[in-house]
Amino acid sequence: MLDTSVIEQIKIDDYDKCSNIWNMKKCPFTDEFREQIKEGNRLVYIYKIDGEFIGEGDLVTGINDSDYFIPGKRIYFSRLIVKKEFRNHGIGSDILDYLIETAKQLGYNEAALGVDIVNNSAIHIYQKKGFKCIAECDDDYGKFYKMLKTF
């Protein structure tokens, strides 16, 4: 973590500030994410430098897909993203480490995620942190890997 940085959970009132990291208006899931936060099924963690939102990583418990979520056992990691100009500085790795530790503290012993097949830098980080590919899938948005890590 950089000297002036912090990772902290945010509440729904600050969620719109994530538009500093990713285009919330273009994303078809933004409203769904908001509802999950309100229901307590999505915990949003922000990497900040001097108060500026630089990266995001979410823990999700409100999905009905056992590849990604099993109550009390497997949690879903979502929206691991770093603002473009801050990539390749270890921030994504810091966020991932934080999510892993938080998931363990919440009592989970596995984490799952999905990543686009063409996102080589993210795949590299996930593999470096011990995630293994469990399936290659295809949906309306393209091909992706489902990945799993056991703690």
PDB file of N, CA and C in Angstrom, residues 6-15 17-18 36-48 53 55-61 75 95 98-99 102 105-106:
ATOM      1  N   VAL A   6      -5.360   4.144   1.910  1.00  0.00           N
ATOM      2  CA  VAL A   6      -6.161   3.414   2.881  1.00  0.00           C
ATOM      3  C   VAL A   6      -7.188   2.594   2.101  1.00  0.00           C
ATOM      4  N   ILE A   7      -7.555   1.443   2.641  1.00  0.00           N
ATOM      5  CA  ILE A   7      -8.666   0.670   2.095  1.00  0.00           C
ATOM      6  C   ILE A   7      -9.743   0.666   3.166  1.00  0.00           C
ATOM      7  N   GLU A   8     -10.946   1.065   2.770  1.00  0.00           N
ATOM      8  CA  GLU A   8     -12.038   1.104   3.737  1.00  0.00           C
ATOM      9  C   GLU A   8     -13.359   0.784   3.070  1.00  0.00           C
ATOM     10  N   GLN A   9     -14.263   0.268   3.882  1.00  0.00           N
ATOM     11  CA  GLN A   9     -15.603  -0.039   3.390  1.00  0.00           C
ATOM     12  C   GLN A   9     -16.392   1.261   3.276  1.00  0.00           C
ATOM     13  N   ILE A  10     -17.187   1.363   2.207  1.00  0.00           N
ATOM     14  CA  ILE A  10     -18.061   2.523   2.061  1.00  0.00           C
ATOM     15  C   ILE A  10     -19.513   2.084   2.158  1.00  0.00           C
ATOM     16  N   LYS A  11     -20.359   3.044   2.411  1.00  0.00           N
ATOM     17  CA  LYS A  11     -21.802   2.821   2.487  1.00  0.00           C
ATOM     18  C   LYS A  11     -22.439   3.326   1.195  1.00  0.00           C
ATOM     19  N   ILE A  12     -23.711   3.079   1.046  1.00  0.00           N
ATOM     20  CA  ILE A  12     -24.448   3.444  -0.166  1.00  0.00           C
ATOM     21  C   ILE A  12     -24.358   4.933  -0.475  1.00  0.00           C
ATOM     22  N   ASP A  13     -24.299   5.774   0.553  1.00  0.00           N
ATOM     23  CA  ASP A  13     -24.246   7.229   0.332  1.00  0.00           C
ATOM     24  C   ASP A  13     -23.007   7.668  -0.442  1.00  0.00           C
ATOM     25  N   ASP A  14     -21.925   6.904  -0.349  1.00  0.00           N
ATOM     26  CA  ASP A  14     -20.690   7.249  -1.056  1.00  0.00           C
ATOM     27  C   ASP A  14     -20.483   6.460  -2.334  1.00  0.00           C
ATOM     28  N   TYR A  15     -21.432   5.592  -2.671  1.00  0.00           N
ATOM     29  CA  TYR A  15     -21.232   4.686  -3.802  1.00  0.00           C
ATOM     30  C   TYR A  15     -21.040   5.428  -5.129  1.00  0.00           C
ATOM     31  N   LYS A  17     -19.380   7.908  -5.768  1.00  0.00           N
ATOM     32  CA  LYS A  17     -17.987   8.345  -5.918  1.00  0.00           C
ATOM     33  C   LYS A  17     -17.143   7.310  -6.658  1.00  0.00           C
ATOM     34  N   CYS A  18     -17.664   6.077  -6.778  1.00  0.00           N
ATOM     35  CA  CYS A  18     -16.946   5.047  -7.530  1.00  0.00           C
ATOM     36  C   CYS A  18     -16.866   5.382  -9.016  1.00  0.00           C
ATOM     37  N   GLN A  36     -27.989  -4.455  -4.035  1.00  0.00           N
ATOM     38  CA  GLN A  36     -27.254  -5.428  -3.225  1.00  0.00           C
ATOM     39  C   GLN A  36     -26.604  -4.756  -2.014  1.00  0.00           C
ATOM     40  N   ILE A  37     -26.084  -3.539  -2.212  1.00  0.00           N
ATOM     41  CA  ILE A  37     -25.490  -2.797  -1.092  1.00  0.00           C
ATOM     42  C   ILE A  37     -26.566  -2.484  -0.061  1.00  0.00           C
ATOM     43  N   LYS A  38     -27.696  -1.974  -0.520  1.00  0.00           N
ATOM     44  CA  LYS A  38     -28.799  -1.628   0.390  1.00  0.00           C
ATOM     45  C   LYS A  38     -29.274  -2.843   1.179  1.00  0.00           C
ATOM     46  N   GLU A  39     -29.301  -4.014   0.534  1.00  0.00           N
ATOM     47  CA  GLU A  39     -29.758  -5.244   1.179  1.00  0.00           C
ATOM     48  C   GLU A  39     -28.686  -5.889   2.059  1.00  0.00           C
ATOM     49  N   GLY A  40     -27.463  -5.359   1.993  1.00  0.00           N
ATOM     50  CA  GLY A  40     -26.370  -5.920   2.782  1.00  0.00           C
ATOM     51  C   GLY A  40     -25.699  -7.115   2.140  1.00  0.00           C
ATOM     52  N   ASN A  41     -25.974  -7.357   0.862  1.00  0.00           N
ATOM     53  CA  ASN A  41     -25.399  -8.495   0.148  1.00  0.00           C
ATOM     54  C   ASN A  41     -24.152  -8.145  -0.662  1.00  0.00           C
ATOM     55  N   ARG A  42     -23.763  -6.876  -0.664  1.00  0.00           N
ATOM     56  CA  ARG A  42     -22.553  -6.428  -1.365  1.00  0.00           C
ATOM     57  C   ARG A  42     -21.829  -5.465  -0.441  1.00  0.00           C
ATOM     58  N   LEU A  43     -20.604  -5.834  -0.087  1.00  0.00           N
ATOM     59  CA  LEU A  43     -19.756  -4.976   0.734  1.00  0.00           C
ATOM     60  C   LEU A  43     -18.707  -4.363  -0.187  1.00  0.00           C
ATOM     61  N   VAL A  44     -18.657  -3.031  -0.240  1.00  0.00           N
ATOM     62  CA  VAL A  44     -17.785  -2.321  -1.171  1.00  0.00           C
ATOM     63  C   VAL A  44     -16.593  -1.746  -0.410  1.00  0.00           C
ATOM     64  N   TYR A  45     -15.393  -2.105  -0.869  1.00  0.00           N
ATOM     65  CA  TYR A  45     -14.151  -1.627  -0.264  1.00  0.00           C
ATOM     66  C   TYR A  45     -13.408  -0.763  -1.286  1.00  0.00           C
ATOM     67  N   ILE A  46     -13.009   0.405  -0.844  1.00  0.00           N
ATOM     68  CA  ILE A  46     -12.369   1.386  -1.727  1.00  0.00           C
ATOM     69  C   ILE A  46     -10.929   1.617  -1.303  1.00  0.00           C
ATOM     70  N   TYR A  47     -10.053   1.618  -2.289  1.00  0.00           N
ATOM     71  CA  TYR A  47      -8.659   2.001  -2.098  1.00  0.00           C
ATOM     72  C   TYR A  47      -8.598   3.492  -2.387  1.00  0.00           C
ATOM     73  N   LYS A  48      -8.167   4.268  -1.395  1.00  0.00           N
ATOM     74  CA  LYS A  48      -8.103   5.723  -1.548  1.00  0.00           C
ATOM     75  C   LYS A  48      -6.679   6.212  -1.341  1.00  0.00           C
ATOM     76  N   PHE A  53     -10.843   8.234  -4.681  1.00  0.00           N
ATOM     77  CA  PHE A  53     -11.173   6.840  -4.977  1.00  0.00           C
ATOM     78  C   PHE A  53     -10.308   6.367  -6.144  1.00  0.00           C
ATOM     79  N   GLY A  55      -9.357   2.625  -6.401  1.00  0.00           N
ATOM     80  CA  GLY A  55      -9.656   1.231  -6.715  1.00  0.00           C
ATOM     81  C   GLY A  55     -10.832   0.737  -5.902  1.00  0.00           C
ATOM     82  N   GLU A  56     -11.427  -0.354  -6.381  1.00  0.00           N
ATOM     83  CA  GLU A  56     -12.588  -0.937  -5.714  1.00  0.00           C
ATOM     84  C   GLU A  56     -12.498  -2.452  -5.748  1.00  0.00           C
ATOM     85  N   GLY A  57     -12.983  -3.069  -4.697  1.00  0.00           N
ATOM     86  CA  GLY A  57     -13.151  -4.508  -4.629  1.00  0.00           C
ATOM     87  C   GLY A  57     -14.364  -4.805  -3.770  1.00  0.00           C
ATOM     88  N   ASP A  58     -15.232  -5.702  -4.223  1.00  0.00           N
ATOM     89  CA  ASP A  58     -16.478  -5.981  -3.517  1.00  0.00           C
ATOM     90  C   ASP A  58     -16.544  -7.445  -3.086  1.00  0.00           C
ATOM     91  N   LEU A  59     -17.181  -7.660  -1.947  1.00  0.00           N
ATOM     92  CA  LEU A  59     -17.518  -8.998  -1.475  1.00  0.00           C
ATOM     93  C   LEU A  59     -19.024  -9.144  -1.597  1.00  0.00           C
ATOM     94  N   VAL A  60     -19.465 -10.212  -2.271  1.00  0.00           N
ATOM     95  CA  VAL A  60     -20.888 -10.371  -2.567  1.00  0.00           C
ATOM     96  C   VAL A  60     -21.393 -11.695  -1.992  1.00  0.00           C
ATOM     97  N   THR A  61     -22.533 -11.613  -1.300  1.00  0.00           N
ATOM     98  CA  THR A  61     -23.138 -12.808  -0.716  1.00  0.00           C
ATOM     99  C   THR A  61     -24.553 -13.048  -1.230  1.00  0.00           C
ATOM    100  N   ILE A  75     -17.412 -17.127  -0.815  1.00  0.00           N
ATOM    101  CA  ILE A  75     -17.859 -15.761  -1.076  1.00  0.00           C
ATOM    102  C   ILE A  75     -17.404 -15.352  -2.479  1.00  0.00           C
ATOM    103  N   ILE A  95      -5.650  -4.645  -2.905  1.00  0.00           N
ATOM    104  CA  ILE A  95      -7.104  -4.793  -2.732  1.00  0.00           C
ATOM    105  C   ILE A  95      -7.455  -6.275  -2.605  1.00  0.00           C
ATOM    106  N   TYR A  98      -6.573  -7.625   0.748  1.00  0.00           N
ATOM    107  CA  TYR A  98      -7.532  -7.109   1.727  1.00  0.00           C
ATOM    108  C   TYR A  98      -8.839  -7.899   1.672  1.00  0.00           C
ATOM    109  N   LEU A  99      -9.328  -8.164   0.458  1.00  0.00           N
ATOM    110  CA  LEU A  99     -10.565  -8.933   0.318  1.00  0.00           C
ATOM    111  C   LEU A  99     -10.407 -10.351   0.867  1.00  0.00           C
ATOM    112  N   THR A 102     -10.417 -10.149   4.665  1.00  0.00           N
ATOM    113  CA  THR A 102     -11.761  -9.817   5.136  1.00  0.00           C
ATOM    114  C   THR A 102     -12.687 -11.018   5.009  1.00  0.00           C
ATOM    115  N   GLN A 105     -11.984 -13.350   7.801  1.00  0.00           N
ATOM    116  CA  GLN A 105     -12.536 -12.828   9.059  1.00  0.00           C
ATOM    117  C   GLN A 105     -14.050 -13.018   9.127  1.00  0.00           C
ATOM    118  N   LEU A 106     -14.707 -13.004   7.973  1.00  0.00           N
ATOM    119  CA  LEU A 106     -16.156 -13.205   7.921  1.00  0.00           C
ATOM    120  C   LEU A 106     -16.536 -14.694   8.015  1.00  0.00           C
TER     121      LEU A 106
END
